[in-house]
GROMACS .gro file of C-alpha atoms in nm:
model
  493
    1MET     CA    1   0.952  -9.407   0.981
    2GLY     CA    2   0.846  -9.051   0.924
    3ASP     CA    3   0.768  -8.913   0.582
    4THR     CA    4   1.125  -8.812   0.502
    5GLU     CA    5   1.264  -9.155   0.593
    6ALA     CA    6   0.989  -9.328   0.394
    7SER     CA    7   1.053  -9.109   0.089
    8TYR     CA    8   1.411  -9.242   0.080
    9PHE     CA    9   1.337  -9.598   0.190
   10LEU     CA   10   1.061  -9.691  -0.056
   11PRO     CA   11   1.254  -9.610  -0.378
   12SER     CA   12   1.563  -9.787  -0.242
   13ARG     CA   13   1.399 -10.128  -0.214
   14GLU     CA   14   1.452 -10.239  -0.574
   15ASN     CA   15   1.810 -10.144  -0.643
   16GLY     CA   16   1.947  -9.925  -0.366
   17VAL     CA   17   1.869  -9.582  -0.510
   18ASN     CA   18   2.022  -9.312  -0.283
   19ASP     CA   19   2.243  -9.554  -0.086
   20MET     CA   20   2.527  -9.328   0.032
   21TYR     CA   21   2.901  -9.380   0.038
   22LEU     CA   22   3.197  -9.193   0.182
   23HIS     CA   23   3.538  -9.276   0.040
   24LEU     CA   24   3.848  -9.165   0.230
   25GLY     CA   25   4.204  -9.218   0.111
   26PHE     CA   26   4.467  -9.220   0.383
   27THR     CA   27   4.812  -9.341   0.484
   28ALA     CA   28   4.860  -9.546   0.799
   29PRO     CA   29   5.087  -9.815   0.944
   30PRO     CA   30   4.938 -10.162   0.878
   31ARG     CA   31   4.912 -10.231   1.253
   32LEU     CA   32   4.646  -9.958   1.280
   33THR     CA   33   4.432 -10.111   1.004
   34SER     CA   34   4.439 -10.475   1.114
   35ARG     CA   35   4.101 -10.645   1.101
   36SER     CA   36   4.103 -10.706   1.476
   37ARG     CA   37   4.150 -10.333   1.550
   38VAL     CA   38   3.908 -10.209   1.285
   39SER     CA   39   3.636 -10.452   1.402
   40LEU     CA   40   3.663 -10.318   1.759
   41VAL     CA   41   3.625  -9.959   1.638
   42TRP     CA   42   3.336 -10.051   1.406
   43ALA     CA   43   3.161 -10.245   1.685
   44LEU     CA   44   3.195  -9.949   1.921
   45LEU     CA   45   3.045  -9.707   1.668
   46ARG     CA   46   2.757  -9.943   1.593
   47LEU     CA   47   2.678  -9.955   1.966
   48ARG     CA   48   2.690  -9.578   1.998
   49HIS     CA   49   2.467  -9.536   1.692
   50PRO     CA   50   2.222  -9.830   1.704
   51ILE     CA   51   2.045  -9.735   1.382
   52LEU     CA   52   2.360  -9.846   1.194
   53ALA     CA   53   2.305 -10.199   1.327
   54SER     CA   54   1.928 -10.205   1.285
   55HIS     CA   55   1.707 -10.354   1.017
   56VAL     CA   56   1.377 -10.253   0.859
   57THR     CA   57   1.041 -10.424   0.867
   58MET     CA   58   0.761 -10.304   0.642
   59HIS     CA   59   0.404 -10.387   0.746
   60ASP     CA   60   0.239 -10.156   0.496
   61TYR     CA   61   0.324  -9.832   0.317
   62LYS     CA   62   0.243  -9.624   0.625
   63ASP     CA   63   0.388  -9.863   0.882
   64ILE     CA   64   0.760  -9.906   0.823
   65ARG     CA   65   0.976  -9.962   1.129
   66PHE     CA   66   1.336  -9.971   1.238
   67VAL     CA   67   1.406 -10.276   1.455
   68TYR     CA   68   1.714 -10.298   1.675
   69ASN     CA   69   1.823 -10.618   1.847
   70GLY     CA   70   2.107 -10.523   2.077
   71PRO     CA   71   2.402 -10.765   2.104
   72ALA     CA   72   2.380 -11.011   2.394
   73SER     CA   73   2.751 -10.976   2.468
   74VAL     CA   74   3.064 -10.789   2.372
   75GLU     CA   75   3.173 -11.082   2.154
   76GLU     CA   76   2.841 -11.074   1.971
   77ALA     CA   77   2.890 -10.702   1.905
   78ILE     CA   78   3.232 -10.777   1.752
   79ASP     CA   79   3.092 -11.065   1.546
   80ASP     CA   80   2.816 -10.838   1.415
   81ALA     CA   81   3.074 -10.574   1.321
   82ASN     CA   82   3.280 -10.836   1.135
   83ARG     CA   83   2.976 -10.951   0.938
   84ASN     CA   84   2.940 -10.594   0.815
   85LEU     CA   85   3.309 -10.539   0.742
   86GLU     CA   86   3.493 -10.646   0.429
   87TYR     CA   87   3.856 -10.626   0.320
   88LYS     CA   88   3.923 -10.602  -0.053
   89ASN     CA   89   4.233 -10.561  -0.261
   90GLU     CA   90   4.091 -10.312  -0.511
   91LYS     CA   91   4.173  -9.967  -0.642
   92LYS     CA   92   3.960  -9.671  -0.544
   93ASP     CA   93   3.788  -9.650  -0.884
   94ASP     CA   94   3.701 -10.020  -0.874
   95LEU     CA   95   3.562  -9.988  -0.520
   96LEU     CA   96   3.338  -9.700  -0.627
   97ASP     CA   97   3.229  -9.863  -0.952
   98GLY     CA   98   3.136 -10.183  -0.772
   99TYR     CA   99   2.933  -9.997  -0.511
  100LEU     CA  100   2.757  -9.764  -0.755
  101ASN     CA  101   2.699  -9.992  -1.053
  102GLY     CA  102   2.725 -10.346  -0.920
  103PRO     CA  103   2.480 -10.550  -0.712
  104ARG     CA  104   2.347 -10.362  -0.413
  105THR     CA  105   2.578 -10.376  -0.108
  106LEU     CA  106   2.316 -10.268   0.147
  107SER     CA  107   1.969 -10.405   0.215
  108ASN     CA  108   1.678 -10.386   0.459
  109GLU     CA  109   1.880 -10.615   0.688
  110ARG     CA  110   2.210 -10.429   0.639
  111LEU     CA  111   2.183 -10.051   0.678
  112SER     CA  112   2.556  -9.986   0.703
  113TYR     CA  113   2.876 -10.152   0.580
  114LEU     CA  114   3.249 -10.091   0.587
  115ILE     CA  115   3.493 -10.178   0.307
  116ILE     CA  116   3.872 -10.140   0.341
  117SER     CA  117   4.138 -10.185   0.076
  118PRO     CA  118   4.463 -10.208   0.276
  119THR     CA  119   4.699 -10.180  -0.020
  120GLY     CA  120   4.502  -9.894  -0.166
  121SER     CA  121   4.577  -9.755  -0.509
  122ASN     CA  122   4.782  -9.485  -0.670
  123ASP     CA  123   4.478  -9.314  -0.821
  124SER     CA  124   4.346  -9.206  -0.480
  125MET     CA  125   4.677  -9.053  -0.379
  126PRO     CA  126   4.743  -8.679  -0.397
  127SER     CA  127   4.969  -8.550  -0.671
  128PRO     CA  128   5.258  -8.573  -0.616
  129PRO     CA  129   5.207  -8.869  -0.381
  130PRO     CA  130   5.381  -8.856  -0.043
  131SER     CA  131   5.670  -9.090   0.020
  132PRO     CA  132   5.600  -9.376   0.261
  133ARG     CA  133   5.690  -9.261   0.611
  134ASP     CA  134   5.896  -9.464   0.853
  135ASN     CA  135   5.714  -9.471   1.186
  136GLY     CA  136   5.947  -9.667   1.407
  137ASN     CA  137   6.033  -9.953   1.171
  138CYS     CA  138   5.681  -9.956   1.023
  139LEU     CA  139   5.608  -9.777   0.697
  140SER     CA  140   5.275  -9.598   0.648
  141ASN     CA  141   5.101  -9.736   0.340
  142ASN     CA  142   4.814  -9.600   0.138
  143HIS     CA  143   4.465  -9.730   0.217
  144ASP     CA  144   4.114  -9.673   0.085
  145ILE     CA  145   3.802  -9.702   0.297
  146LEU     CA  146   3.437  -9.698   0.191
  147ILE     CA  147   3.178  -9.621   0.458
  148CYS     CA  148   2.835  -9.720   0.324
  149ALA     CA  149   2.493  -9.634   0.468
  150THR     CA  150   2.136  -9.607   0.347
  151HIS     CA  151   2.006  -9.254   0.304
  152PHE     CA  152   1.691  -9.319   0.504
  153ILE     CA  153   1.891  -9.341   0.830
  154GLY     CA  154   2.091  -9.020   0.790
  155ASP     CA  155   2.252  -8.762   0.566
  156GLY     CA  156   2.594  -8.651   0.449
  157MET     CA  157   2.670  -8.470   0.774
  158ALA     CA  158   2.609  -8.788   0.972
  159LEU     CA  159   2.832  -8.982   0.733
  160ASN     CA  160   3.121  -8.738   0.770
  161ASN     CA  161   3.085  -8.716   1.148
  162LEU     CA  162   3.109  -9.095   1.153
  163GLY     CA  163   3.425  -9.072   0.943
  164ASN     CA  164   3.581  -8.836   1.197
  165ASP     CA  165   3.486  -9.058   1.492
  166PHE     CA  166   3.616  -9.365   1.311
  167PHE     CA  167   3.962  -9.221   1.252
  168THR     CA  168   3.976  -9.065   1.600
  169LEU     CA  169   3.937  -9.413   1.749
  170LEU     CA  170   4.145  -9.593   1.487
  171GLY     CA  171   4.443  -9.359   1.507
  172GLY     CA  172   4.409  -9.271   1.875
  173PRO     CA  173   4.640  -9.380   2.158
  174ASN     CA  174   4.429  -9.679   2.271
  175ASP     CA  175   4.566 -10.023   2.194
  176GLU     CA  176   4.330 -10.313   2.120
  177ALA     CA  177   4.296 -10.404   2.488
  178ALA     CA  178   4.191 -10.047   2.570
  179LEU     CA  179   3.949 -10.039   2.275
  180ARG     CA  180   3.793 -10.364   2.395
  181HIS     CA  181   3.754 -10.209   2.741
  182LEU     CA  182   3.576  -9.907   2.586
  183LEU     CA  183   3.351 -10.145   2.395
  184LYS     CA  184   3.265 -10.337   2.711
  185GLU     CA  185   3.181 -10.014   2.895
  186GLU     CA  186   2.957  -9.902   2.608
  187TRP     CA  187   2.783 -10.238   2.598
  188ASN     CA  188   2.727 -10.233   2.976
  189ARG     CA  189   2.583  -9.882   2.958
  190ARG     CA  190   2.347  -9.951   2.671
  191CYS     CA  191   2.259 -10.320   2.670
  192ASN     CA  192   2.359 -10.499   2.991
  193LYS     CA  193   2.048 -10.406   3.186
  194PRO     CA  194   1.805 -10.671   3.319
  195GLY     CA  195   1.466 -10.637   3.158
  196ASP     CA  196   1.586 -10.367   2.918
  197VAL     CA  197   1.540 -10.425   2.547
  198CYS     CA  198   1.831 -10.194   2.462
  199LEU     CA  199   1.593  -9.942   2.307
  200PRO     CA  200   1.804  -9.675   2.136
  201HIS     CA  201   1.721  -9.307   2.155
  202PHE     CA  202   1.681  -9.277   1.780
  203VAL     CA  203   1.338  -9.446   1.798
  204ARG     CA  204   1.208  -9.169   2.022
  205LEU     CA  205   1.378  -8.912   1.801
  206ILE     CA  206   1.195  -9.025   1.490
  207VAL     CA  207   0.861  -9.021   1.671
  208ALA     CA  208   0.928  -8.681   1.828
  209ASN     CA  209   1.004  -8.526   1.491
  210SER     CA  210   0.737  -8.696   1.284
  211VAL     CA  211   0.650  -8.459   1.002
  212SER     CA  212   0.283  -8.546   1.019
  213ASP     CA  213   0.260  -8.434   1.385
  214LEU     CA  214   0.244  -8.062   1.319
  215GLY     CA  215   0.132  -7.981   1.673
  216ILE     CA  216  -0.008  -7.642   1.574
  217ASP     CA  217  -0.352  -7.485   1.585
  218ALA     CA  218  -0.587  -7.490   1.289
  219PHE     CA  219  -0.523  -7.129   1.187
  220ARG     CA  220  -0.147  -7.167   1.185
  221GLY     CA  221  -0.185  -7.495   1.000
  222ALA     CA  222  -0.397  -7.333   0.730
  223ALA     CA  223  -0.160  -7.036   0.705
  224SER     CA  224   0.137  -7.271   0.674
  225ARG     CA  225  -0.025  -7.462   0.389
  226VAL     CA  226  -0.112  -7.142   0.202
  227ASP     CA  227   0.247  -7.023   0.241
  228PHE     CA  228   0.379  -7.358   0.121
  229GLN     CA  229   0.154  -7.361  -0.184
  230ASN     CA  230   0.252  -7.004  -0.273
  231VAL     CA  231   0.621  -7.094  -0.254
  232GLN     CA  232   0.569  -7.404  -0.469
  233ARG     CA  233   0.395  -7.201  -0.741
  234LYS     CA  234   0.711  -6.995  -0.782
  235GLN     CA  235   0.936  -7.296  -0.844
  236ILE     CA  236   0.977  -7.261  -1.220
  237GLY     CA  237   1.225  -7.471  -1.412
  238GLY     CA  238   1.229  -7.594  -1.767
  239GLN     CA  239   1.577  -7.734  -1.821
  240ALA     CA  240   1.674  -8.103  -1.804
  241PHE     CA  241   1.943  -8.336  -1.929
  242PRO     CA  242   1.838  -8.575  -2.208
  243LYS     CA  243   1.654  -8.875  -2.069
  244GLN     CA  244   1.840  -9.204  -2.046
  245SER     CA  245   1.527  -9.421  -2.066
  246GLY     CA  246   1.593  -9.778  -2.168
  247LYS     CA  247   1.962  -9.757  -2.084
  248PRO     CA  248   2.106  -9.946  -1.787
  249ARG     CA  249   2.205  -9.731  -1.492
  250HIS     CA  250   2.577  -9.655  -1.499
  251THR     CA  251   2.727  -9.384  -1.280
  252VAL     CA  252   3.070  -9.247  -1.364
  253ILE     CA  253   3.248  -9.041  -1.099
  254ARG     CA  254   3.429  -8.733  -1.225
  255ILE     CA  255   3.626  -8.527  -0.975
  256VAL     CA  256   3.851  -8.224  -0.970
  257SER     CA  257   4.054  -8.101  -0.674
  258ILE     CA  258   4.219  -7.760  -0.648
  259ASP     CA  259   4.549  -7.725  -0.465
  260GLU     CA  260   4.556  -7.546  -0.130
  261ASP     CA  261   4.711  -7.217  -0.244
  262ARG     CA  262   4.476  -7.183  -0.538
  263THR     CA  263   4.179  -7.271  -0.315
  264LYS     CA  264   4.271  -6.988  -0.077
  265GLN     CA  265   4.283  -6.746  -0.369
  266MET     CA  266   3.944  -6.867  -0.494
  267LEU     CA  267   3.791  -6.812  -0.151
  268LYS     CA  268   3.933  -6.458  -0.148
  269THR     CA  269   3.787  -6.396  -0.493
  270CYS     CA  270   3.444  -6.517  -0.378
  271LYS     CA  271   3.462  -6.297  -0.068
  272ALA     CA  272   3.556  -5.995  -0.280
  273ASN     CA  273   3.242  -6.061  -0.487
  274ARG     CA  274   3.029  -6.098  -0.171
  275VAL     CA  275   2.943  -6.466  -0.218
  276SER     CA  276   3.043  -6.803  -0.075
  277ILE     CA  277   3.204  -7.079  -0.278
  278SER     CA  278   2.870  -7.265  -0.258
  279SER     CA  279   2.685  -6.980  -0.432
  280ALA     CA  280   2.961  -6.968  -0.694
  281ILE     CA  281   2.911  -7.340  -0.767
  282PHE     CA  282   2.541  -7.280  -0.840
  283ALA     CA  283   2.647  -7.013  -1.091
  284LEU     CA  284   2.910  -7.248  -1.239
  285CYS     CA  285   2.644  -7.510  -1.306
  286ASN     CA  286   2.410  -7.249  -1.454
  287ILE     CA  287   2.668  -7.114  -1.701
  288ALA     CA  288   2.799  -7.463  -1.779
  289TRP     CA  289   2.450  -7.587  -1.871
  290ALA     CA  290   2.376  -7.284  -2.091
  291ARG     CA  291   2.700  -7.345  -2.280
  292ALA     CA  292   2.675  -7.724  -2.300
  293SER     CA  293   2.310  -7.732  -2.409
  294GLN     CA  294   2.321  -7.422  -2.630
  295ASN     CA  295   1.968  -7.367  -2.510
  296ARG     CA  296   1.796  -7.045  -2.608
  297GLY     CA  297   1.683  -7.013  -2.249
  298GLU     CA  298   1.311  -6.950  -2.270
  299LEU     CA  299   1.270  -7.118  -1.932
  300PRO     CA  300   1.502  -7.082  -1.632
  301SER     CA  301   1.721  -7.349  -1.476
  302LEU     CA  302   1.607  -7.495  -1.144
  303MET     CA  303   1.866  -7.662  -0.921
  304TYR     CA  304   1.777  -7.820  -0.588
  305SER     CA  305   1.979  -7.868  -0.272
  306ALA     CA  306   1.932  -7.998   0.080
  307LEU     CA  307   1.871  -7.771   0.376
  308ASN     CA  308   2.023  -7.863   0.713
  309LEU     CA  309   1.746  -7.854   0.976
  310ARG     CA  310   1.960  -7.968   1.270
  311PRO     CA  311   1.988  -7.614   1.412
  312ASN     CA  312   1.607  -7.610   1.433
  313LEU     CA  313   1.580  -7.921   1.652
  314ARG     CA  314   1.479  -7.888   2.015
  315ALA     CA  315   1.769  -7.888   2.260
  316GLU     CA  316   1.696  -8.227   2.415
  317LYS     CA  317   1.939  -8.502   2.509
  318ALA     CA  318   1.745  -8.760   2.308
  319LEU     CA  319   1.798  -8.546   1.998
  320ASN     CA  320   2.171  -8.528   2.053
  321ASP     CA  321   2.253  -8.881   2.173
  322SER     CA  322   2.335  -8.974   1.814
  323TYR     CA  323   2.389  -8.769   1.499
  324TRP     CA  324   2.245  -9.050   1.286
  325PHE     CA  325   1.903  -8.923   1.187
  326LEU     CA  326   1.742  -8.735   0.898
  327ALA     CA  327   1.681  -8.364   0.955
  328ILE     CA  328   1.682  -8.212   0.609
  329GLY     CA  329   1.460  -7.992   0.402
  330TYR     CA  330   1.499  -7.878   0.043
  331PHE     CA  331   1.529  -7.551  -0.143
  332ASN     CA  332   1.563  -7.453  -0.508
  333ILE     CA  333   1.786  -7.205  -0.685
  334ILE     CA  334   1.632  -7.062  -1.001
  335LEU     CA  335   1.856  -6.878  -1.248
  336PRO     CA  336   1.814  -6.755  -1.607
  337THR     CA  337   1.937  -6.992  -1.877
  338PHE     CA  338   2.012  -6.738  -2.149
  339LEU     CA  339   2.360  -6.588  -2.187
  340PRO     CA  340   2.442  -6.233  -2.302
  341GLN     CA  341   2.617  -6.180  -2.634
  342SER     CA  342   2.934  -6.055  -2.465
  343LYS     CA  343   3.224  -6.301  -2.464
  344ASP     CA  344   3.324  -6.186  -2.116
  345LEU     CA  345   3.071  -6.348  -1.885
  346SER     CA  346   3.245  -6.255  -1.561
  347LYS     CA  347   2.986  -5.994  -1.459
  348THR     CA  348   2.703  -6.233  -1.546
  349PHE     CA  349   2.865  -6.511  -1.345
  350TRP     CA  350   2.909  -6.308  -1.026
  351HIS     CA  351   2.562  -6.155  -1.059
  352ARG     CA  352   2.407  -6.502  -1.077
  353ALA     CA  353   2.623  -6.619  -0.786
  354ARG     CA  354   2.480  -6.331  -0.581
  355LEU     CA  355   2.128  -6.432  -0.692
  356ALA     CA  356   2.200  -6.784  -0.568
  357LYS     CA  357   2.327  -6.647  -0.238
  358GLU     CA  358   2.015  -6.434  -0.196
  359GLN     CA  359   1.781  -6.726  -0.268
  360SER     CA  360   1.976  -6.958  -0.035
  361THR     CA  361   1.963  -6.703   0.247
  362VAL     CA  362   1.591  -6.646   0.205
  363ALA     CA  363   1.526  -7.022   0.220
  364ALA     CA  364   1.750  -7.087   0.521
  365LYS     CA  365   1.643  -6.788   0.731
  366SER     CA  366   1.272  -6.788   0.659
  367PRO     CA  367   1.055  -6.793   0.973
  368MET     CA  368   0.846  -7.054   0.786
  369ILE     CA  369   1.137  -7.296   0.737
  370VAL     CA  370   1.001  -7.559   0.978
  371SER     CA  371   0.644  -7.565   0.843
  372ARG     CA  372   0.765  -7.562   0.482
  373SER     CA  373   1.002  -7.850   0.548
  374ARG     CA  374   0.734  -8.051   0.725
  375LEU     CA  375   0.483  -8.000   0.447
  376MET     CA  376   0.740  -8.081   0.178
  377ALA     CA  377   0.827  -8.402   0.364
  378GLU     CA  378   0.456  -8.485   0.384
  379GLU     CA  379   0.419  -8.430   0.009
  380ARG     CA  380   0.728  -8.638  -0.068
  381GLY     CA  381   0.599  -8.916   0.156
  382ILE     CA  382   0.262  -8.924  -0.018
  383ARG     CA  383   0.427  -8.941  -0.361
  384ALA     CA  384   0.675  -9.209  -0.254
  385ARG     CA  385   0.399  -9.432  -0.114
  386ALA     CA  386   0.185  -9.392  -0.425
  387TRP     CA  387   0.476  -9.475  -0.658
  388ALA     CA  388   0.584  -9.766  -0.440
  389LYS     CA  389   0.236  -9.918  -0.448
  390GLU     CA  390   0.219  -9.874  -0.824
  391ASP     CA  391   0.558 -10.043  -0.867
  392ASP     CA  392   0.456 -10.330  -0.640
  393ASP     CA  393   0.123 -10.376  -0.820
  394LYS     CA  394   0.301 -10.384  -1.156
  395ALA     CA  395   0.549 -10.641  -1.026
  396ASN     CA  396   0.261 -10.854  -0.899
  397GLY     CA  397   0.062 -10.817  -1.221
  398VAL     CA  398  -0.237 -10.651  -1.053
  399TRP     CA  399  -0.187 -10.289  -1.157
  400THR     CA  400  -0.458 -10.116  -1.354
  401PRO     CA  401  -0.406  -9.767  -1.496
  402PRO     CA  402  -0.627  -9.496  -1.351
  403PRO     CA  403  -0.925  -9.399  -1.566
  404SER     CA  404  -0.847  -9.118  -1.809
  405SER     CA  405  -1.038  -8.798  -1.761
  406THR     CA  406  -1.280  -8.724  -2.044
  407SER     CA  407  -1.303  -8.358  -1.965
  408LYS     CA  408  -1.054  -8.115  -1.827
  409ALA     CA  409  -1.152  -7.935  -1.511
  410LYS     CA  410  -1.197  -7.565  -1.560
  411THR     CA  411  -0.938  -7.369  -1.371
  412SER     CA  412  -0.793  -7.023  -1.388
  413GLU     CA  413  -0.457  -7.148  -1.267
  414VAL     CA  414  -0.198  -7.253  -1.521
  415LYS     CA  415   0.047  -7.512  -1.392
  416VAL     CA  416   0.401  -7.394  -1.452
  417PRO     CA  417   0.684  -7.638  -1.531
  418SER     CA  418   0.908  -7.719  -1.236
  419THR     CA  419   1.166  -7.955  -1.387
  420ALA     CA  420   1.491  -7.980  -1.191
  421LEU     CA  421   1.814  -7.970  -1.390
  422ILE     CA  422   2.050  -8.109  -1.126
  423GLY     CA  423   2.089  -8.160  -0.753
  424LEU     CA  424   2.376  -7.999  -0.562
  425SER     CA  425   2.509  -8.118  -0.228
  426LEU     CA  426   2.733  -7.841  -0.096
  427LEU     CA  427   2.894  -7.966   0.223
  428GLY     CA  428   3.103  -7.662   0.310
  429ASN     CA  429   3.437  -7.686   0.489
  430LEU     CA  430   3.472  -8.051   0.596
  431ASP     CA  431   3.795  -7.969   0.778
  432GLY     CA  432   3.564  -7.827   1.044
  433ILE     CA  433   3.438  -8.184   1.099
  434TYR     CA  434   3.760  -8.383   1.054
  435LYS     CA  435   3.996  -8.320   1.346
  436HIS     CA  436   4.312  -8.430   1.165
  437LEU     CA  437   4.540  -8.373   1.466
  438ASN     CA  438   4.351  -8.644   1.657
  439TYR     CA  439   4.435  -8.922   1.412
  440GLY     CA  440   4.794  -8.983   1.522
  441GLU     CA  441   4.992  -9.160   1.251
  442ILE     CA  442   4.695  -9.167   1.014
  443LYS     CA  443   4.697  -8.897   0.746
  444LEU     CA  444   4.387  -8.837   0.534
  445HIS     CA  445   4.446  -8.705   0.183
  446THR     CA  446   4.137  -8.775  -0.031
  447LEU     CA  447   3.758  -8.761   0.018
  448THR     CA  448   3.489  -8.855  -0.233
  449THR     CA  449   3.122  -8.888  -0.150
  450GLY     CA  450   2.801  -8.965  -0.336
  451SER     CA  451   2.518  -9.215  -0.374
  452ARG     CA  452   2.368  -9.474  -0.606
  453GLN     CA  453   2.160  -9.292  -0.866
  454ARG     CA  454   1.862  -9.364  -1.084
  455SER     CA  455   1.931  -9.398  -1.454
  456GLY     CA  456   2.011  -9.048  -1.574
  457GLY     CA  457   2.035  -8.906  -1.220
  458MET     CA  458   2.264  -8.605  -1.172
  459LEU     CA  459   2.413  -8.499  -0.840
  460LEU     CA  460   2.710  -8.267  -0.793
  461PHE     CA  461   2.909  -8.231  -0.470
  462GLY     CA  462   3.125  -7.940  -0.360
  463TYR     CA  463   3.334  -7.910  -0.042
  464THR     CA  464   3.673  -7.822   0.096
  465PHE     CA  465   3.889  -8.094   0.252
  466VAL     CA  466   4.255  -8.089   0.364
  467GLY     CA  467   4.255  -7.726   0.253
  468LYS     CA  468   4.154  -7.809  -0.105
  469LEU     CA  469   3.837  -7.738  -0.300
  470TRP     CA  470   3.683  -8.056  -0.438
  471ILE     CA  471   3.401  -8.081  -0.693
  472ASN     CA  472   3.270  -8.419  -0.803
  473ILE     CA  473   2.975  -8.541  -0.999
  474GLY     CA  474   2.818  -8.880  -1.053
  475ALA     CA  475   2.660  -8.847  -1.392
  476HIS     CA  476   2.654  -8.901  -1.767
  477GLY     CA  477   2.680  -8.536  -1.880
  478GLU     CA  478   3.038  -8.525  -2.007
  479LYS     CA  479   3.005  -8.195  -2.197
  480PHE     CA  480   2.841  -8.032  -1.895
  481TRP     CA  481   3.124  -8.150  -1.667
  482GLU     CA  482   3.384  -8.013  -1.910
  483GLU     CA  483   3.212  -7.675  -1.895
  484VAL     CA  484   3.201  -7.684  -1.513
  485VAL     CA  485   3.577  -7.748  -1.496
  486ALA     CA  486   3.643  -7.478  -1.758
  487GLY     CA  487   3.427  -7.238  -1.556
  488VAL     CA  488   3.638  -7.299  -1.245
  489ASP     CA  489   3.944  -7.178  -1.438
  490GLU     CA  490   3.763  -6.892  -1.609
  491PHE     CA  491   3.570  -6.740  -1.320
  492LEU     CA  492   3.733  -6.853  -0.995
  493GLY     CA  493   4.096  -6.830  -1.111
   0.00000   0.00000   0.00000
């Protein structure tokens, strides 16, 4: 593993922190969701993306490896898919609660998992719900599916691309015999080679993009580190939700969806104010926190988000054989916490949305984006390994606290606070990923995504899907969420 993978893997070992999920609600005839058909599709995807079917071995904190044992036959590939496929008769909310708050579903030996509830539930249906459709003597029923994967093998974009591929195969014209033929061809191409160990391309990908292998001369390396340190010094944040220390982790999903016509109007409003909906969501969170906390705002609010680095990858086949890999950086949006005395905050809201847009653009288009991302990954890797060793030592009863310093080192530099208020995952227009016309009789209507959180963790998602704007949060901040929803009505219309 590289530093980024390790920074997600090491904290996940105890209780699955950051394990991702993608929930999709859909209607389909029961014949398309039979276990025999789903297992063929799942087996095919696990062959095309071997990291989904791999496991992890940890030799030490700096030597953590993905291990892939390719199936010896087509039947073994199907058996493996079935072992990582479960049918449940549960409502959407129960599926999510079990995954987020129950025993961990994934593990070092199981990096991906599929859960299907064939009967589905009314609470995942759109409002008003569609009537069951008669497709040639076979009604389409509601279903819920949960695609689960560890965060250290990929990101949200990989998860949604997998969702699109899954439904393209599941709802496509191929019957089970044709799907089995596709599976056999894939197995022959990848695994049925004498003397070949079925080594997937993702292993070479991870090595090729190792963060520690900067591959640059000493001067550029020094300049990159100075730039990185200067950027880090500017990351000022002093706002945080109350700590939940001592309380058991319990994530509650809150979600709001905006109908298609209203979403179109909101997008027009954002365009008229020269921002994207993503920038507007940063401003929503900023205003919502100021109102919910009634903070006087001496220190600004810092919100973090992921940066997609896939456009910066080299154009090589090995880097495009599978979309399951981690290629993300991070950037922060820093906004004032105070609010003006005026009751009409519209001008303040749009001004802060434009500030968020400006900061996002600077981060994404910086010529230093690659070096900054590499050095941030290196820093995150170092911290994750140190914390993991401390946790392991405490568990084994051998940890000793570091000696306390008796004298403070003299320095002219004052360390500024850099506390993050909340993380935002703004996925954009997911209808650009989901090719709905390719799904045949399957109709998607609901999408919810997120991950298992630490106690007190806060992560908000924003995206458009089936023409609607969706905002969801997995958190404990009820007053904050109420202010976010109120802000949608007040500022976006």
